[in-house]
mmCIF file with all atom_site columns, C-alpha atoms in Angstrom:
data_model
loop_
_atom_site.group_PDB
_atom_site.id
_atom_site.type_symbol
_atom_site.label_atom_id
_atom_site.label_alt_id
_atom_site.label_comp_id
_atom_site.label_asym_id
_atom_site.label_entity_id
_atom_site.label_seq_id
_atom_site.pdbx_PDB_ins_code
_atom_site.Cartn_x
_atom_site.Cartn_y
_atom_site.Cartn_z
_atom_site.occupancy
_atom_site.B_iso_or_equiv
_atom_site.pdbx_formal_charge
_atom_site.auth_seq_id
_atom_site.auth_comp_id
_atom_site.auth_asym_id
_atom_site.auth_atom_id
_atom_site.pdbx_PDB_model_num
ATOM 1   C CA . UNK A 1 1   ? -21.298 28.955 14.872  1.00 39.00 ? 9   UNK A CA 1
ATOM 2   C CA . UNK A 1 2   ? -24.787 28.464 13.061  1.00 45.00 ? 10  UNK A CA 1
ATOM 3   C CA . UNK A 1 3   ? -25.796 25.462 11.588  1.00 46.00 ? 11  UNK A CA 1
ATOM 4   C CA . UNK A 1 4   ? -25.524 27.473 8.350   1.00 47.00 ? 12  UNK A CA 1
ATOM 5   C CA . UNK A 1 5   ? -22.025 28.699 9.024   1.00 49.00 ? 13  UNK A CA 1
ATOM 6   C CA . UNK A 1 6   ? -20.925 24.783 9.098   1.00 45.00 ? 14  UNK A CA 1
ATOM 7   C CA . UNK A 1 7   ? -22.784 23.857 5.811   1.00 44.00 ? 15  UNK A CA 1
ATOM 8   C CA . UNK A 1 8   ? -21.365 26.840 3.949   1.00 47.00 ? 16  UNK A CA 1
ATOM 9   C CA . UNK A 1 9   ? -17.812 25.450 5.632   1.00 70.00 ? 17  UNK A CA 1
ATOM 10  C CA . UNK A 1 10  ? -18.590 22.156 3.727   1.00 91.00 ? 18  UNK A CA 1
ATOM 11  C CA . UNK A 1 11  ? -16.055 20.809 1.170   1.00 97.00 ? 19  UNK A CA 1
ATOM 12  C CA . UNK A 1 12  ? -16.386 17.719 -1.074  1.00 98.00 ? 20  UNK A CA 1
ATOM 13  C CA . UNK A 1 13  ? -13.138 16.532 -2.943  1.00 98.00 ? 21  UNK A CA 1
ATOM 14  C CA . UNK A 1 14  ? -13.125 14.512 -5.949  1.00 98.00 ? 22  UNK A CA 1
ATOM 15  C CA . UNK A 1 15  ? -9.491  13.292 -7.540  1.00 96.00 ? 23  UNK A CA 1
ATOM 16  C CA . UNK A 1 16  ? -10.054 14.436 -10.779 1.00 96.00 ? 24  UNK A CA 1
ATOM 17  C CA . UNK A 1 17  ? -9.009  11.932 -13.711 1.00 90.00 ? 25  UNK A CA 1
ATOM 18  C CA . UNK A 1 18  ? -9.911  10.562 -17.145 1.00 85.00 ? 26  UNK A CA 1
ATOM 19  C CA . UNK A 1 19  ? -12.147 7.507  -16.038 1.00 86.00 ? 27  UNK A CA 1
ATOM 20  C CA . UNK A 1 20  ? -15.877 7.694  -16.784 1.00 86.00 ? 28  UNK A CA 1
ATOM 21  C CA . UNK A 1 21  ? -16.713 7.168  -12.858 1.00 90.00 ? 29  UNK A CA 1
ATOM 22  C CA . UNK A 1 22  ? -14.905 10.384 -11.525 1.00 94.00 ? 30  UNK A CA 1
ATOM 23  C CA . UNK A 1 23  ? -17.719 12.132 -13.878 1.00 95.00 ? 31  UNK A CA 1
ATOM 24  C CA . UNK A 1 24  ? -20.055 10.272 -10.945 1.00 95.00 ? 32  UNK A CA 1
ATOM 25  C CA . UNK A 1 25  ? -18.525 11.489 -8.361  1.00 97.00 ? 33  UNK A CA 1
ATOM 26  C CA . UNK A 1 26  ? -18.176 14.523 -9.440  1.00 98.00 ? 34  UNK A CA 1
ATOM 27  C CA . UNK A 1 27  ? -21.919 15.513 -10.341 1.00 98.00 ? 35  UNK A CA 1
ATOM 28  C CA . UNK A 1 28  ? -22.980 13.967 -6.802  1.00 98.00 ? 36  UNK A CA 1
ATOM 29  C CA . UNK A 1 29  ? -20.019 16.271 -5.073  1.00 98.00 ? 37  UNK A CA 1
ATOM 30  C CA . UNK A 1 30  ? -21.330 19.056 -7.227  1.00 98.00 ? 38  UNK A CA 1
ATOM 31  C CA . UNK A 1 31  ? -25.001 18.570 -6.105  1.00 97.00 ? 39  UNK A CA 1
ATOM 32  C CA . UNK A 1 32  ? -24.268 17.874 -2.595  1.00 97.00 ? 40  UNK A CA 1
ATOM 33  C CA . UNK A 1 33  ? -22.295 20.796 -2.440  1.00 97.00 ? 41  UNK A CA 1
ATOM 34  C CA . UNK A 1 34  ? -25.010 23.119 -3.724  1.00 96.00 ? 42  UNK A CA 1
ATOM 35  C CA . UNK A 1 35  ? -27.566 21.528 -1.750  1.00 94.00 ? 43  UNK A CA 1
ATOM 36  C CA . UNK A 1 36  ? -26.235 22.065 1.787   1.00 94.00 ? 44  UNK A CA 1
ATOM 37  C CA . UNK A 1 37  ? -24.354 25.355 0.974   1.00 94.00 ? 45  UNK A CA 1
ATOM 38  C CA . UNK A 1 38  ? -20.976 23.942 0.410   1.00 96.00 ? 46  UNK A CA 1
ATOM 39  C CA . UNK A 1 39  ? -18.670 23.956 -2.468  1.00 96.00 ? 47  UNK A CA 1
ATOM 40  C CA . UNK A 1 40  ? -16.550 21.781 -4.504  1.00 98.00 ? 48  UNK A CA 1
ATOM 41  C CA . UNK A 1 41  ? -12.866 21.235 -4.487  1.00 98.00 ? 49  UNK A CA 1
ATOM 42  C CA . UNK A 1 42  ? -10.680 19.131 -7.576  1.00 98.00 ? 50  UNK A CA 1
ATOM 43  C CA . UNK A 1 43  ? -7.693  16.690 -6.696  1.00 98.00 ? 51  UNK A CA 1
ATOM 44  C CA . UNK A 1 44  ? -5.304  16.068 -9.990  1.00 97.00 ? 52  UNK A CA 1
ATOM 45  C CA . UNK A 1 45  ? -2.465  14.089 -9.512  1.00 96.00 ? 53  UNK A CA 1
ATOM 46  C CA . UNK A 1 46  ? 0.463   13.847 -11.993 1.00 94.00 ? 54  UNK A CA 1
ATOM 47  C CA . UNK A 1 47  ? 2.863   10.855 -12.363 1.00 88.00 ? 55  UNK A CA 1
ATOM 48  C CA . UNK A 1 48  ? 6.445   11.891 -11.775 1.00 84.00 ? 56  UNK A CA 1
ATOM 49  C CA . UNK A 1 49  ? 8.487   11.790 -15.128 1.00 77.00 ? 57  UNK A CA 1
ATOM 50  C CA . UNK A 1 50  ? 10.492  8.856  -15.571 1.00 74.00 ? 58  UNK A CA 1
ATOM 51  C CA . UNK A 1 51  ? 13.940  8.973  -15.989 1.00 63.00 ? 59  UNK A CA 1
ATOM 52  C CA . UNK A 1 52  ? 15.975  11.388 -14.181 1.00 62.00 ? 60  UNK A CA 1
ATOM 53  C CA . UNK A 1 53  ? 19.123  10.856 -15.990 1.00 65.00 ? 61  UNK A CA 1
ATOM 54  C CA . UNK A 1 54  ? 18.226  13.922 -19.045 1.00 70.00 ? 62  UNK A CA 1
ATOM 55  C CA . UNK A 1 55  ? 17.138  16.876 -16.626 1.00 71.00 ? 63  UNK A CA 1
ATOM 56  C CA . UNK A 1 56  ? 15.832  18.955 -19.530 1.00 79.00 ? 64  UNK A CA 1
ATOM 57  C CA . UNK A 1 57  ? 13.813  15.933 -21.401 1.00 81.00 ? 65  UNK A CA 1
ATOM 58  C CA . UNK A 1 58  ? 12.526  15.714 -17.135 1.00 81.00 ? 66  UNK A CA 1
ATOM 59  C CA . UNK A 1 59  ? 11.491  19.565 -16.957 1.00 84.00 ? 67  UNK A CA 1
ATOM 60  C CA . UNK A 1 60  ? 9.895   19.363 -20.826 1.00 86.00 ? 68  UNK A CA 1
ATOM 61  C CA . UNK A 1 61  ? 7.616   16.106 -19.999 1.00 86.00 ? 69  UNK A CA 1
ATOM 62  C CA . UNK A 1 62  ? 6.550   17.828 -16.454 1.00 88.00 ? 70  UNK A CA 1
ATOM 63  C CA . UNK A 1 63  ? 5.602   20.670 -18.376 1.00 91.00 ? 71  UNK A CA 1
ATOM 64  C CA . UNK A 1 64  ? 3.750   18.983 -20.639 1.00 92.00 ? 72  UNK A CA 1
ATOM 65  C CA . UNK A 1 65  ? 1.920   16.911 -17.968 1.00 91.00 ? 73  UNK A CA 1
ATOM 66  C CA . UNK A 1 66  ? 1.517   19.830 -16.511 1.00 93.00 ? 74  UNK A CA 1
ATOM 67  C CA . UNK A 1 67  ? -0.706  21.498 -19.060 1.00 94.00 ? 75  UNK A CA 1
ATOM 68  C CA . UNK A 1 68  ? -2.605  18.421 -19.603 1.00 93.00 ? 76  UNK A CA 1
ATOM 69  C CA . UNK A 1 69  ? -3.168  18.282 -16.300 1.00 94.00 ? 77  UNK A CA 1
ATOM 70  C CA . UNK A 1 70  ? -4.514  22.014 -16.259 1.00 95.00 ? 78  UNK A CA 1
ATOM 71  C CA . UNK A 1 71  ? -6.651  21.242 -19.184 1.00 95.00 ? 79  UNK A CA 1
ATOM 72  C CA . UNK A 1 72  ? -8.492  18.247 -17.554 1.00 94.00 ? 80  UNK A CA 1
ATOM 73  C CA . UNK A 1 73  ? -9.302  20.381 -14.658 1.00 96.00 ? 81  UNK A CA 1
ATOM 74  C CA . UNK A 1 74  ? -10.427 23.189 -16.805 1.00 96.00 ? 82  UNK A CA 1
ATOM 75  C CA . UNK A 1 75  ? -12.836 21.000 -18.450 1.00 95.00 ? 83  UNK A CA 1
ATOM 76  C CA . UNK A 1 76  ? -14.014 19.815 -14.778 1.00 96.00 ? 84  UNK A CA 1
ATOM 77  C CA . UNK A 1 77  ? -13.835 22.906 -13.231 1.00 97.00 ? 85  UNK A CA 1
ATOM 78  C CA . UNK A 1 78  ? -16.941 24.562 -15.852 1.00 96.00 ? 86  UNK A CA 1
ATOM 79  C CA . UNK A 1 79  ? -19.127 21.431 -15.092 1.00 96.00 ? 87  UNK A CA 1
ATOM 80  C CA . UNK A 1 80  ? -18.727 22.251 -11.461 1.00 97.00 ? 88  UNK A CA 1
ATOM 81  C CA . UNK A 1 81  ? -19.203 25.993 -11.827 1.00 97.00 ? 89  UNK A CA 1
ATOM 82  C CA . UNK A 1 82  ? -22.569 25.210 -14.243 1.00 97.00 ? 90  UNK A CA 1
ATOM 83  C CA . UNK A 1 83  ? -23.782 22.798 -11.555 1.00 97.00 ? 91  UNK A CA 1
ATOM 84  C CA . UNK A 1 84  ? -22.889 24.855 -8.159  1.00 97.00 ? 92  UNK A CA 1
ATOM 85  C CA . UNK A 1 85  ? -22.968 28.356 -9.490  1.00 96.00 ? 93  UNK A CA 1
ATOM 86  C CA . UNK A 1 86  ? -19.455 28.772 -8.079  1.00 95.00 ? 94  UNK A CA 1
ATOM 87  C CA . UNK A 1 87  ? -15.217 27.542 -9.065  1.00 97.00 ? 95  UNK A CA 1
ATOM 88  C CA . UNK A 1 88  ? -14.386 25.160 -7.053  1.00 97.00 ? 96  UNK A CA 1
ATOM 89  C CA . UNK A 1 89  ? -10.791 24.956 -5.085  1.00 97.00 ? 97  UNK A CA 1
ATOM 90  C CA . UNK A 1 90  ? -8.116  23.494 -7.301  1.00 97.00 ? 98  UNK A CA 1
ATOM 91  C CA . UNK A 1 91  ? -4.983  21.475 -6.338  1.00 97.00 ? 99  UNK A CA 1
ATOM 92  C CA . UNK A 1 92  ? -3.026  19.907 -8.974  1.00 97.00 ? 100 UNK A CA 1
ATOM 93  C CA . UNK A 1 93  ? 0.203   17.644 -7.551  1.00 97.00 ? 101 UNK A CA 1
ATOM 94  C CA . UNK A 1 94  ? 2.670   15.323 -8.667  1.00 95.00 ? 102 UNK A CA 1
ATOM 95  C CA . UNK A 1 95  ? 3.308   11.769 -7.287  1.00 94.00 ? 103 UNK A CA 1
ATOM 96  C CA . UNK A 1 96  ? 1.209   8.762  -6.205  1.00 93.00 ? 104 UNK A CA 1
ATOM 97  C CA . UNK A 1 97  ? -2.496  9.673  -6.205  1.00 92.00 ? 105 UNK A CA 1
ATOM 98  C CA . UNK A 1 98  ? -3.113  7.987  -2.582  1.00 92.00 ? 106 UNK A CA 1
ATOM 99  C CA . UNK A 1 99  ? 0.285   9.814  -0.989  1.00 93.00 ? 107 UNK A CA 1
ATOM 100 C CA . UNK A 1 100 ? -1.176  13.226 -2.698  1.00 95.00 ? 108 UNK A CA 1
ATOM 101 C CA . UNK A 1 101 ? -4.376  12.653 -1.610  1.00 95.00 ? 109 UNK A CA 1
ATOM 102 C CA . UNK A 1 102 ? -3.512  12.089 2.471   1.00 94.00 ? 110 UNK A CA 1
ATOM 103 C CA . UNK A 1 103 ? -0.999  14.826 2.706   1.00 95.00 ? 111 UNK A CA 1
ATOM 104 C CA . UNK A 1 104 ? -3.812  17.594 0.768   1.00 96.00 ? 112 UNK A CA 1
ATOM 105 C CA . UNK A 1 105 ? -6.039  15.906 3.561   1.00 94.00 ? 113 UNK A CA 1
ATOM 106 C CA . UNK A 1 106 ? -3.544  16.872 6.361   1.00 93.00 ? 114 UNK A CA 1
ATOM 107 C CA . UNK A 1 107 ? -2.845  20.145 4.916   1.00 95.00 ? 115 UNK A CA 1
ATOM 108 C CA . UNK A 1 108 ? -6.406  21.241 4.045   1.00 94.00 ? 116 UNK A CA 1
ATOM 109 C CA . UNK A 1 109 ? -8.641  21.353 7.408   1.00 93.00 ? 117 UNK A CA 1
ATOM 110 C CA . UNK A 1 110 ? -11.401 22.378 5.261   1.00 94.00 ? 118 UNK A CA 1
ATOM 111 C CA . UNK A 1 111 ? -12.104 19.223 3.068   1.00 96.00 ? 119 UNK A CA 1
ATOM 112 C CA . UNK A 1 112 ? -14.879 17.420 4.857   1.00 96.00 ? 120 UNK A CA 1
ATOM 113 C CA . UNK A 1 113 ? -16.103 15.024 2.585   1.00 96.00 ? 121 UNK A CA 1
ATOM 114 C CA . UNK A 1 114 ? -14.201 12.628 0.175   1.00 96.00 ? 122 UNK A CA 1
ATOM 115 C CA . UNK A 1 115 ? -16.113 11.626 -3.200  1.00 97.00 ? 123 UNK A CA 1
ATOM 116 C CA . UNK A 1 116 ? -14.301 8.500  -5.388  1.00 95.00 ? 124 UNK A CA 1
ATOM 117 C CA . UNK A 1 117 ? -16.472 6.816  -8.514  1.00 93.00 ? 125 UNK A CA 1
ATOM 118 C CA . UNK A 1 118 ? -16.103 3.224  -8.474  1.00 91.00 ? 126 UNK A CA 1
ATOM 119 C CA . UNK A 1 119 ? -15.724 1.868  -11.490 1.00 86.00 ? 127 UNK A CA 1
ATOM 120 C CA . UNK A 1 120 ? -18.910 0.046  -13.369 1.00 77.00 ? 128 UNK A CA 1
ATOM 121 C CA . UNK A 1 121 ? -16.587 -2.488 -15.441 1.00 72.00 ? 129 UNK A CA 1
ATOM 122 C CA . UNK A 1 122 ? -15.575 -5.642 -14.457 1.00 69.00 ? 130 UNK A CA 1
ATOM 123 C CA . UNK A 1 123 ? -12.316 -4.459 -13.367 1.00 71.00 ? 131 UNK A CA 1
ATOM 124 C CA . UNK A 1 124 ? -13.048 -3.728 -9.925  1.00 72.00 ? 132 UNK A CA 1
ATOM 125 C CA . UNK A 1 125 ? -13.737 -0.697 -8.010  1.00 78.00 ? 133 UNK A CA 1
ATOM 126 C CA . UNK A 1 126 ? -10.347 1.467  -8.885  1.00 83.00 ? 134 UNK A CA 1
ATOM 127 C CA . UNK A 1 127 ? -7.271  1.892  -7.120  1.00 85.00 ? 135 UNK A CA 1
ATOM 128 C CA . UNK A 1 128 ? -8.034  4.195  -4.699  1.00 88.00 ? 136 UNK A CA 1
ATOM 129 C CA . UNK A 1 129 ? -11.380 3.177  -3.798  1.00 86.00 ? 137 UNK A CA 1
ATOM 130 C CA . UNK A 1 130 ? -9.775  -0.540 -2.991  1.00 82.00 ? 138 UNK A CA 1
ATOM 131 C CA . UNK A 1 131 ? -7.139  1.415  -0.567  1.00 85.00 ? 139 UNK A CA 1
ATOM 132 C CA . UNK A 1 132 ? -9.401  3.486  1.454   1.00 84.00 ? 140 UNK A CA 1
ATOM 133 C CA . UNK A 1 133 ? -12.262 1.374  1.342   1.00 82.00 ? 141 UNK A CA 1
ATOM 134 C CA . UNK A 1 134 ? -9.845  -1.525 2.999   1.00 79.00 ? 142 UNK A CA 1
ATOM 135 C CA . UNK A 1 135 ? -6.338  -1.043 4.997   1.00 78.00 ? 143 UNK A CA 1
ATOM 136 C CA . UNK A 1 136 ? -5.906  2.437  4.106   1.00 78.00 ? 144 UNK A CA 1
ATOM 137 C CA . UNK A 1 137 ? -8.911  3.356  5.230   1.00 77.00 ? 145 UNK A CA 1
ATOM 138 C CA . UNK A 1 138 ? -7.363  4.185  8.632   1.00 82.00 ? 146 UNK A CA 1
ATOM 139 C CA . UNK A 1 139 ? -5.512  7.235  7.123   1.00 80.00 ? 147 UNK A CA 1
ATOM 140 C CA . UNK A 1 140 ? -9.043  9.072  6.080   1.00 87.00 ? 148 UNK A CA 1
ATOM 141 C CA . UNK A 1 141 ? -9.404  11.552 8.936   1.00 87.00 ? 149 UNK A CA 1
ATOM 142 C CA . UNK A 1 142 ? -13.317 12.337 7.181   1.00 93.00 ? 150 UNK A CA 1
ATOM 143 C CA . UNK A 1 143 ? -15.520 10.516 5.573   1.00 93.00 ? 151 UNK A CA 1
ATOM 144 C CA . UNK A 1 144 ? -15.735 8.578  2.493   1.00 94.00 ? 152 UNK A CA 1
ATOM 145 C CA . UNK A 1 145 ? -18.639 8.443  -0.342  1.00 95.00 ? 153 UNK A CA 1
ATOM 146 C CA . UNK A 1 146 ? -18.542 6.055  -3.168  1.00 94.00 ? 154 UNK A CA 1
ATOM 147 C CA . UNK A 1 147 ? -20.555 7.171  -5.877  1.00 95.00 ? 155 UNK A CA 1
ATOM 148 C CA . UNK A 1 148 ? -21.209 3.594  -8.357  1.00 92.00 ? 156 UNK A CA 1
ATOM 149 C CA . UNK A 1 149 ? -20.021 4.231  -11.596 1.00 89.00 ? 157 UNK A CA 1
ATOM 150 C CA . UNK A 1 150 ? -23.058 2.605  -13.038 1.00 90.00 ? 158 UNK A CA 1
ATOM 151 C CA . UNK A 1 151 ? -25.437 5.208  -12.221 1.00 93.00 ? 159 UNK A CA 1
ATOM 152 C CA . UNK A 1 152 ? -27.075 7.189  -14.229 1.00 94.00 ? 160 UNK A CA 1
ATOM 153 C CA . UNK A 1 153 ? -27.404 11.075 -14.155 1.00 95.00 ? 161 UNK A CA 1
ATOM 154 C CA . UNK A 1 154 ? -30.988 11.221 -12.689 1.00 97.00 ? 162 UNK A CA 1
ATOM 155 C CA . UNK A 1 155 ? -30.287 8.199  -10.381 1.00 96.00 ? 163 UNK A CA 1
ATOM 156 C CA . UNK A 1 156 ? -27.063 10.573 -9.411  1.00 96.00 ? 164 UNK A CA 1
ATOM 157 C CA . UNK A 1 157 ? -29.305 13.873 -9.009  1.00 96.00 ? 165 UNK A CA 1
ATOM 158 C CA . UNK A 1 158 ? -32.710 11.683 -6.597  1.00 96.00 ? 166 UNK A CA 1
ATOM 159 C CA . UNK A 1 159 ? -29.573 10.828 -4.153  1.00 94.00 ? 167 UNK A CA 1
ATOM 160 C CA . UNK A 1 160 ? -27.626 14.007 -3.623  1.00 91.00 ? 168 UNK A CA 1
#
């Protein structure tokens, strides 16, 4: 296969959530992505519902996380597409963020690159960057990038 073949093969994940350093991460996947011919795929993880004891409160509050979930990515999913010129792959799951994340790893040979924001607050780094950047670490079968949350947009764009 060409060296262009493997770039276009290229996929950067980012776990897609609310914090203002997955924003980061996302605009350096983005550009990396465009740069070396690749593209851009979104991780959203759902908490399960609490409380399995009412089955149809359950199903209502899954649904509901459900289309919040869908409307995060949506709003993701255009910054991606007006930064690489293409949609990016889209996997929305429900259960513990880290557990999601290694089994879409397993499942999807294609994602080569992971991309987490570390948080810029005094807070530390975020939950999953602590995990894989330390013991968990060991269940990354590809690289990891952490993107500082404290960087700006043009600090972002003379890196990628």
């Amino acid at each position: 296969m060409s060296e262009q073949g493997r770039a276009a093969q290229r996929t950067f994940l980012v776990v897609v959530d609310e914090s203002p350093e997955m924003r980061n991460a996302l605009r350096y996947a983005c550009r990396r992505a465009k740069r070396t011919g690749g593209r851009v795929a979104m991780l959203y993880v759902m908490e399960p519902p609490e409380g399995q004891q009412w089955g149809a409160v359950v199903d209502l509050m899954r649904q509901e996380a459900r289309h919040q979930a869908e409307e995060v990515i949506r709003l993701h999913a255009d910054v991606a597409v007006s930064l690489t010129g293409q949609p990016p792959a889209i996997h929305i799951r429900e259960g513990k963020s880290r557990d999601e994340l290694v089994k879409l790893l397993t499942e999807d040979r294609s994602i080569s690159v992971l991309v987490l924001g570390s948080a810029s607050s005094g807070e530390g780094p975020g939950p999953l960057v602590t995990a894989f950047a330390g013991k968990a670490g060991g269940q990354l079968r590809i690289p990891l990038t952490i993107v500082p949350g404290a960087l700006t947009e043009a600090e972002i764009d003379a890196i990628s």
